[in-house]
Amino acid sequence: QSQLVESGGGLVQPGGSLRLSCAASGFTLAYYAVGWFRQAPGKEREGVSVISSSGDTFNYADSVKGRFTISRDNVQNTVSLQMNSLKPDDTGVYYCAAVSGYGRDWYPPLRPVEFHRWGQGTQVTVSS
């Protein structure tokens, strides 16, 4: 079965760090641009970051620039999101999603509709 699975979420204090992982099984993630999204209760799902299939180009939402870092390991078939200096507003369910069909350095806009393959999400809670 083809799957995309997030892991690494949990409870962390403000100012703390978490590292999320998105692992693919049943397909080769290296051929896909991959995005991270999050959704808080009562709010729309919002884009956090995106990385091209090559790993050489990427983008971040303004709210996380300087705090989050996206990366990928195409040997391990994973994409990671390192989250530092976490704030309560970072709380939500974090999803990874993938899309293919373009060049190695291309990535789509950070809109959920642009991504076609989704994981089930992992909960991140930032609270003191």
Short mmCIF file of N, CA and C in Angstrom, two decimals:
data_model
loop_
_atom_site.label_atom_id
_atom_site.label_comp_id
_atom_site.label_asym_id
_atom_site.label_seq_id
_atom_site.Cartn_x
_atom_site.Cartn_y
_atom_site.Cartn_z
N GLN A 1 0.84 -1.19 0.00
CA GLN A 1 0.00 0.00 0.00
C GLN A 1 0.88 1.25 0.00
N SER A 2 0.46 2.26 -0.73
CA SER A 2 1.16 3.54 -0.78
C SER A 2 0.71 4.41 0.40
N GLN A 3 1.68 4.90 1.18
CA GLN A 3 1.35 5.67 2.37
C GLN A 3 2.31 6.83 2.56
N LEU A 4 1.80 7.88 3.22
CA LEU A 4 2.57 9.02 3.66
C LEU A 4 2.24 9.21 5.14
N VAL A 5 3.25 9.13 6.00
CA VAL A 5 3.02 9.09 7.45
C VAL A 5 3.87 10.13 8.15
N GLU A 6 3.23 10.97 8.97
CA GLU A 6 3.92 11.96 9.78
C GLU A 6 4.22 11.40 11.16
N SER A 7 5.31 11.85 11.76
CA SER A 7 5.65 11.48 13.12
C SER A 7 6.45 12.60 13.77
N GLY A 8 6.60 12.54 15.09
CA GLY A 8 7.43 13.49 15.82
C GLY A 8 6.68 14.56 16.58
N GLY A 9 5.37 14.60 16.48
CA GLY A 9 4.60 15.59 17.21
C GLY A 9 4.56 15.29 18.69
N GLY A 10 4.08 16.27 19.46
CA GLY A 10 3.99 16.10 20.90
C GLY A 10 3.72 17.42 21.59
N LEU A 11 3.88 17.41 22.90
CA LEU A 11 3.68 18.59 23.74
C LEU A 11 5.04 19.22 24.05
N VAL A 12 5.15 20.52 23.83
CA VAL A 12 6.40 21.22 24.06
C VAL A 12 6.09 22.60 24.64
N GLN A 13 7.00 23.11 25.48
CA GLN A 13 6.83 24.44 26.05
C GLN A 13 7.17 25.52 25.03
N PRO A 14 6.59 26.72 25.19
CA PRO A 14 6.99 27.83 24.32
C PRO A 14 8.50 28.03 24.35
N GLY A 15 9.07 28.26 23.18
CA GLY A 15 10.51 28.38 23.04
C GLY A 15 11.22 27.07 22.78
N GLY A 16 10.52 25.96 22.89
CA GLY A 16 11.10 24.66 22.67
C GLY A 16 11.15 24.29 21.20
N SER A 17 11.58 23.05 20.95
CA SER A 17 11.78 22.56 19.59
C SER A 17 11.16 21.19 19.40
N LEU A 18 10.75 20.93 18.18
CA LEU A 18 10.32 19.61 17.75
C LEU A 18 10.82 19.38 16.34
N ARG A 19 11.02 18.12 16.00
CA ARG A 19 11.39 17.75 14.64
C ARG A 19 10.36 16.76 14.13
N LEU A 20 9.66 17.14 13.08
CA LEU A 20 8.67 16.29 12.46
C LEU A 20 9.28 15.56 11.28
N SER A 21 8.78 14.37 11.03
CA SER A 21 9.24 13.57 9.90
C SER A 21 8.06 13.12 9.08
N CYS A 22 8.23 13.11 7.77
CA CYS A 22 7.25 12.62 6.82
C CYS A 22 7.90 11.50 6.04
N ALA A 23 7.38 10.30 6.20
CA ALA A 23 7.98 9.13 5.58
C ALA A 23 7.03 8.52 4.56
N ALA A 24 7.56 8.19 3.40
CA ALA A 24 6.78 7.56 2.35
C ALA A 24 7.09 6.08 2.28
N SER A 25 6.06 5.29 2.06
CA SER A 25 6.23 3.87 1.79
C SER A 25 5.37 3.51 0.60
N GLY A 26 5.88 2.63 -0.23
CA GLY A 26 5.15 2.22 -1.41
C GLY A 26 5.33 3.12 -2.62
N PHE A 27 6.05 4.22 -2.46
CA PHE A 27 6.39 5.07 -3.60
C PHE A 27 7.66 5.86 -3.27
N THR A 28 8.26 6.44 -4.29
CA THR A 28 9.52 7.14 -4.14
C THR A 28 9.27 8.63 -3.96
N LEU A 29 9.48 9.11 -2.74
CA LEU A 29 9.19 10.49 -2.41
C LEU A 29 10.13 11.46 -3.12
N ALA A 30 11.28 10.97 -3.58
CA ALA A 30 12.26 11.82 -4.25
C ALA A 30 11.73 12.47 -5.51
N TYR A 31 10.67 11.93 -6.09
CA TYR A 31 10.09 12.49 -7.31
C TYR A 31 8.99 13.51 -7.04
N TYR A 32 8.77 13.87 -5.78
CA TYR A 32 7.68 14.74 -5.40
C TYR A 32 8.17 15.99 -4.68
N ALA A 33 7.54 17.13 -4.97
CA ALA A 33 7.62 18.26 -4.07
C ALA A 33 6.76 17.95 -2.85
N VAL A 34 7.22 18.36 -1.67
CA VAL A 34 6.54 18.02 -0.42
C VAL A 34 6.30 19.27 0.40
N GLY A 35 5.09 19.42 0.90
CA GLY A 35 4.74 20.54 1.74
C GLY A 35 4.32 20.11 3.13
N TRP A 36 4.48 21.01 4.08
CA TRP A 36 3.95 20.86 5.43
C TRP A 36 2.82 21.86 5.62
N PHE A 37 1.73 21.40 6.19
CA PHE A 37 0.57 22.22 6.50
C PHE A 37 0.17 21.99 7.94
N ARG A 38 -0.59 22.92 8.50
CA ARG A 38 -1.09 22.75 9.85
C ARG A 38 -2.51 23.28 9.94
N GLN A 39 -3.25 22.75 10.90
CA GLN A 39 -4.62 23.17 11.09
C GLN A 39 -4.94 23.19 12.59
N ALA A 40 -5.33 24.36 13.08
CA ALA A 40 -5.78 24.52 14.45
C ALA A 40 -7.30 24.41 14.49
N PRO A 41 -7.86 24.03 15.64
CA PRO A 41 -9.32 23.93 15.75
C PRO A 41 -10.00 25.23 15.35
N GLY A 42 -11.01 25.12 14.49
CA GLY A 42 -11.77 26.28 14.06
C GLY A 42 -11.10 27.14 13.01
N LYS A 43 -9.94 26.74 12.52
CA LYS A 43 -9.21 27.52 11.54
C LYS A 43 -8.99 26.73 10.25
N GLU A 44 -8.73 27.45 9.18
CA GLU A 44 -8.43 26.82 7.90
C GLU A 44 -7.06 26.18 7.94
N ARG A 45 -6.90 25.13 7.15
CA ARG A 45 -5.59 24.54 6.99
C ARG A 45 -4.66 25.52 6.28
N GLU A 46 -3.47 25.73 6.82
CA GLU A 46 -2.56 26.72 6.27
C GLU A 46 -1.21 26.10 5.93
N GLY A 47 -0.59 26.63 4.90
CA GLY A 47 0.71 26.17 4.50
C GLY A 47 1.80 26.64 5.45
N VAL A 48 2.77 25.78 5.70
CA VAL A 48 3.89 26.08 6.58
C VAL A 48 5.19 26.18 5.79
N SER A 49 5.47 25.17 4.97
CA SER A 49 6.70 25.14 4.20
C SER A 49 6.56 24.16 3.06
N VAL A 50 7.40 24.31 2.04
CA VAL A 50 7.41 23.41 0.91
C VAL A 50 8.84 23.26 0.40
N ILE A 51 9.17 22.08 -0.09
CA ILE A 51 10.49 21.81 -0.62
C ILE A 51 10.35 21.10 -1.96
N SER A 52 11.22 21.45 -2.90
CA SER A 52 11.21 20.82 -4.21
C SER A 52 11.74 19.40 -4.12
N SER A 53 11.54 18.63 -5.18
CA SER A 53 12.00 17.25 -5.17
C SER A 53 13.52 17.15 -5.07
N SER A 54 14.24 18.13 -5.61
CA SER A 54 15.69 18.13 -5.52
C SER A 54 16.19 18.46 -4.12
N GLY A 55 15.39 19.18 -3.34
CA GLY A 55 15.82 19.67 -2.04
C GLY A 55 16.58 20.98 -2.09
N ASP A 56 16.78 21.53 -3.28
CA ASP A 56 17.59 22.73 -3.44
C ASP A 56 16.79 24.02 -3.35
N THR A 57 15.49 23.95 -3.49
CA THR A 57 14.64 25.14 -3.38
C THR A 57 13.51 24.87 -2.42
N PHE A 58 13.05 25.92 -1.74
CA PHE A 58 12.05 25.77 -0.70
C PHE A 58 11.42 27.12 -0.39
N ASN A 59 10.35 27.08 0.38
CA ASN A 59 9.64 28.29 0.74
C ASN A 59 9.01 28.11 2.11
N TYR A 60 8.78 29.23 2.81
CA TYR A 60 8.19 29.21 4.15
C TYR A 60 7.11 30.26 4.26
N ALA A 61 6.11 29.96 5.07
CA ALA A 61 5.16 30.98 5.45
C ALA A 61 5.87 32.06 6.27
N ASP A 62 5.42 33.29 6.15
CA ASP A 62 6.06 34.39 6.88
C ASP A 62 6.07 34.14 8.39
N SER A 63 5.05 33.48 8.89
CA SER A 63 4.92 33.28 10.32
C SER A 63 5.97 32.33 10.90
N VAL A 64 6.65 31.55 10.06
CA VAL A 64 7.62 30.58 10.56
C VAL A 64 9.03 30.84 10.05
N LYS A 65 9.22 31.83 9.20
CA LYS A 65 10.56 32.12 8.67
C LYS A 65 11.53 32.43 9.79
N GLY A 66 12.71 31.85 9.71
CA GLY A 66 13.72 32.03 10.73
C GLY A 66 13.60 31.09 11.90
N ARG A 67 12.49 30.37 12.00
CA ARG A 67 12.28 29.44 13.11
C ARG A 67 12.21 27.99 12.65
N PHE A 68 11.63 27.75 11.47
CA PHE A 68 11.45 26.40 10.95
C PHE A 68 12.41 26.16 9.79
N THR A 69 12.83 24.92 9.63
CA THR A 69 13.69 24.52 8.53
C THR A 69 13.18 23.22 7.92
N ILE A 70 12.94 23.23 6.62
CA ILE A 70 12.52 22.03 5.92
C ILE A 70 13.73 21.40 5.23
N SER A 71 13.77 20.09 5.21
CA SER A 71 14.86 19.38 4.56
C SER A 71 14.35 18.01 4.11
N ARG A 72 15.15 17.35 3.29
CA ARG A 72 14.75 16.02 2.85
C ARG A 72 15.96 15.11 2.72
N ASP A 73 15.71 13.83 2.86
CA ASP A 73 16.71 12.80 2.68
C ASP A 73 16.12 11.81 1.69
N ASN A 74 16.55 11.91 0.45
CA ASN A 74 15.95 11.09 -0.60
C ASN A 74 16.44 9.64 -0.56
N VAL A 75 17.45 9.36 0.26
CA VAL A 75 17.85 7.97 0.48
C VAL A 75 16.91 7.32 1.50
N GLN A 76 16.63 8.02 2.58
CA GLN A 76 15.68 7.53 3.58
C GLN A 76 14.23 7.66 3.14
N ASN A 77 13.99 8.40 2.05
CA ASN A 77 12.63 8.57 1.54
C ASN A 77 11.78 9.37 2.54
N THR A 78 12.38 10.43 3.11
CA THR A 78 11.72 11.23 4.13
C THR A 78 11.90 12.72 3.87
N VAL A 79 11.00 13.50 4.43
CA VAL A 79 11.10 14.95 4.51
C VAL A 79 10.88 15.35 5.97
N SER A 80 11.70 16.27 6.47
CA SER A 80 11.65 16.68 7.86
C SER A 80 11.31 18.15 7.98
N LEU A 81 10.77 18.51 9.14
CA LEU A 81 10.52 19.90 9.49
C LEU A 81 11.06 20.13 10.89
N GLN A 82 12.17 20.86 10.98
CA GLN A 82 12.74 21.24 12.27
C GLN A 82 12.08 22.52 12.73
N MET A 83 11.45 22.48 13.89
CA MET A 83 10.70 23.61 14.41
C MET A 83 11.37 24.10 15.70
N ASN A 84 11.88 25.32 15.67
CA ASN A 84 12.53 25.92 16.82
C ASN A 84 11.75 27.14 17.29
N SER A 85 12.04 27.58 18.50
CA SER A 85 11.39 28.77 19.08
C SER A 85 9.88 28.70 18.94
N LEU A 86 9.32 27.58 19.32
CA LEU A 86 7.90 27.35 19.11
C LEU A 86 7.04 28.28 19.96
N LYS A 87 5.92 28.68 19.38
CA LYS A 87 4.95 29.57 20.01
C LYS A 87 3.62 28.86 20.16
N PRO A 88 2.77 29.32 21.10
CA PRO A 88 1.44 28.72 21.21
C PRO A 88 0.65 28.74 19.90
N ASP A 89 0.84 29.76 19.07
CA ASP A 89 0.14 29.84 17.79
C ASP A 89 0.58 28.78 16.80
N ASP A 90 1.67 28.08 17.09
CA ASP A 90 2.11 26.98 16.24
C ASP A 90 1.32 25.69 16.51
N THR A 91 0.48 25.69 17.52
CA THR A 91 -0.29 24.51 17.88
C THR A 91 -1.24 24.11 16.75
N GLY A 92 -1.31 22.82 16.49
CA GLY A 92 -2.24 22.31 15.50
C GLY A 92 -1.84 20.92 15.05
N VAL A 93 -2.64 20.36 14.18
CA VAL A 93 -2.31 19.10 13.54
C VAL A 93 -1.47 19.41 12.31
N TYR A 94 -0.30 18.80 12.23
CA TYR A 94 0.62 19.03 11.12
C TYR A 94 0.54 17.89 10.13
N TYR A 95 0.37 18.24 8.87
CA TYR A 95 0.26 17.28 7.79
C TYR A 95 1.38 17.48 6.78
N CYS A 96 1.89 16.40 6.22
CA CYS A 96 2.72 16.51 5.04
C CYS A 96 1.92 16.07 3.83
N ALA A 97 2.27 16.63 2.69
CA ALA A 97 1.56 16.34 1.46
C ALA A 97 2.53 16.43 0.29
N ALA A 98 2.24 15.68 -0.76
CA ALA A 98 3.16 15.57 -1.88
C ALA A 98 2.43 15.80 -3.20
N VAL A 99 3.19 16.29 -4.18
CA VAL A 99 2.68 16.48 -5.53
C VAL A 99 3.82 16.29 -6.52
N SER A 100 3.53 15.68 -7.65
CA SER A 100 4.52 15.43 -8.68
C SER A 100 4.11 16.10 -9.99
N GLY A 101 4.98 15.99 -11.00
CA GLY A 101 4.61 16.43 -12.34
C GLY A 101 5.42 17.57 -12.93
N TYR A 102 6.35 18.14 -12.16
CA TYR A 102 7.14 19.26 -12.64
C TYR A 102 8.62 19.02 -12.40
N GLY A 103 9.44 20.03 -12.64
CA GLY A 103 10.88 19.89 -12.58
C GLY A 103 11.42 19.70 -11.18
N ARG A 104 12.71 19.35 -11.11
CA ARG A 104 13.34 19.00 -9.84
C ARG A 104 13.43 20.18 -8.87
N ASP A 105 13.48 21.40 -9.37
CA ASP A 105 13.60 22.58 -8.53
C ASP A 105 12.28 23.35 -8.39
N TRP A 106 11.22 22.77 -8.82
CA TRP A 106 9.91 23.40 -8.75
C TRP A 106 9.18 23.03 -7.48
N TYR A 107 8.43 23.99 -6.95
CA TYR A 107 7.50 23.69 -5.88
C TYR A 107 6.23 24.50 -6.09
N PRO A 108 5.10 24.00 -5.64
CA PRO A 108 3.83 24.69 -5.86
C PRO A 108 3.59 25.76 -4.80
N PRO A 109 2.61 26.61 -5.01
CA PRO A 109 2.20 27.53 -3.95
C PRO A 109 1.73 26.76 -2.72
N LEU A 110 1.85 27.39 -1.56
CA LEU A 110 1.48 26.75 -0.30
C LEU A 110 -0.03 26.80 -0.09
N ARG A 111 -0.74 26.13 -0.97
CA ARG A 111 -2.17 25.99 -0.86
C ARG A 111 -2.51 24.51 -0.82
N PRO A 112 -3.38 24.08 0.08
CA PRO A 112 -3.71 22.65 0.18
C PRO A 112 -4.17 22.03 -1.13
N VAL A 113 -4.91 22.78 -1.94
CA VAL A 113 -5.46 22.23 -3.17
C VAL A 113 -4.37 21.83 -4.16
N GLU A 114 -3.18 22.38 -4.02
CA GLU A 114 -2.09 22.07 -4.94
C GLU A 114 -1.48 20.70 -4.69
N PHE A 115 -1.74 20.12 -3.53
CA PHE A 115 -1.11 18.87 -3.12
C PHE A 115 -2.12 17.74 -3.16
N HIS A 116 -1.72 16.60 -3.69
CA HIS A 116 -2.66 15.53 -4.01
C HIS A 116 -2.54 14.30 -3.13
N ARG A 117 -1.42 14.11 -2.45
CA ARG A 117 -1.23 12.96 -1.58
C ARG A 117 -0.94 13.45 -0.17
N TRP A 118 -1.73 12.98 0.78
CA TRP A 118 -1.70 13.51 2.15
C TRP A 118 -1.50 12.42 3.18
N GLY A 119 -0.79 12.77 4.25
CA GLY A 119 -0.71 11.92 5.42
C GLY A 119 -1.87 12.16 6.36
N GLN A 120 -1.88 11.44 7.48
CA GLN A 120 -2.96 11.53 8.45
C GLN A 120 -2.75 12.61 9.50
N GLY A 121 -1.54 13.15 9.62
CA GLY A 121 -1.28 14.24 10.53
C GLY A 121 -0.69 13.80 11.85
N THR A 122 0.01 14.73 12.51
CA THR A 122 0.55 14.52 13.84
C THR A 122 0.31 15.78 14.67
N GLN A 123 -0.11 15.59 15.91
CA GLN A 123 -0.49 16.71 16.77
C GLN A 123 0.74 17.39 17.36
N VAL A 124 0.77 18.72 17.25
CA VAL A 124 1.79 19.54 17.90
C VAL A 124 1.07 20.50 18.84
N THR A 125 1.43 20.46 20.12
CA THR A 125 0.84 21.34 21.11
C THR A 125 1.95 22.12 21.80
N VAL A 126 1.86 23.45 21.74
CA VAL A 126 2.84 24.33 22.37
C VAL A 126 2.14 25.03 23.52
N SER A 127 2.51 24.67 24.73
CA SER A 127 1.82 25.19 25.91
C SER A 127 2.74 25.10 27.12
N SER A 128 2.61 26.07 28.02
CA SER A 128 3.35 26.04 29.27
C SER A 128 2.54 25.41 30.39
#
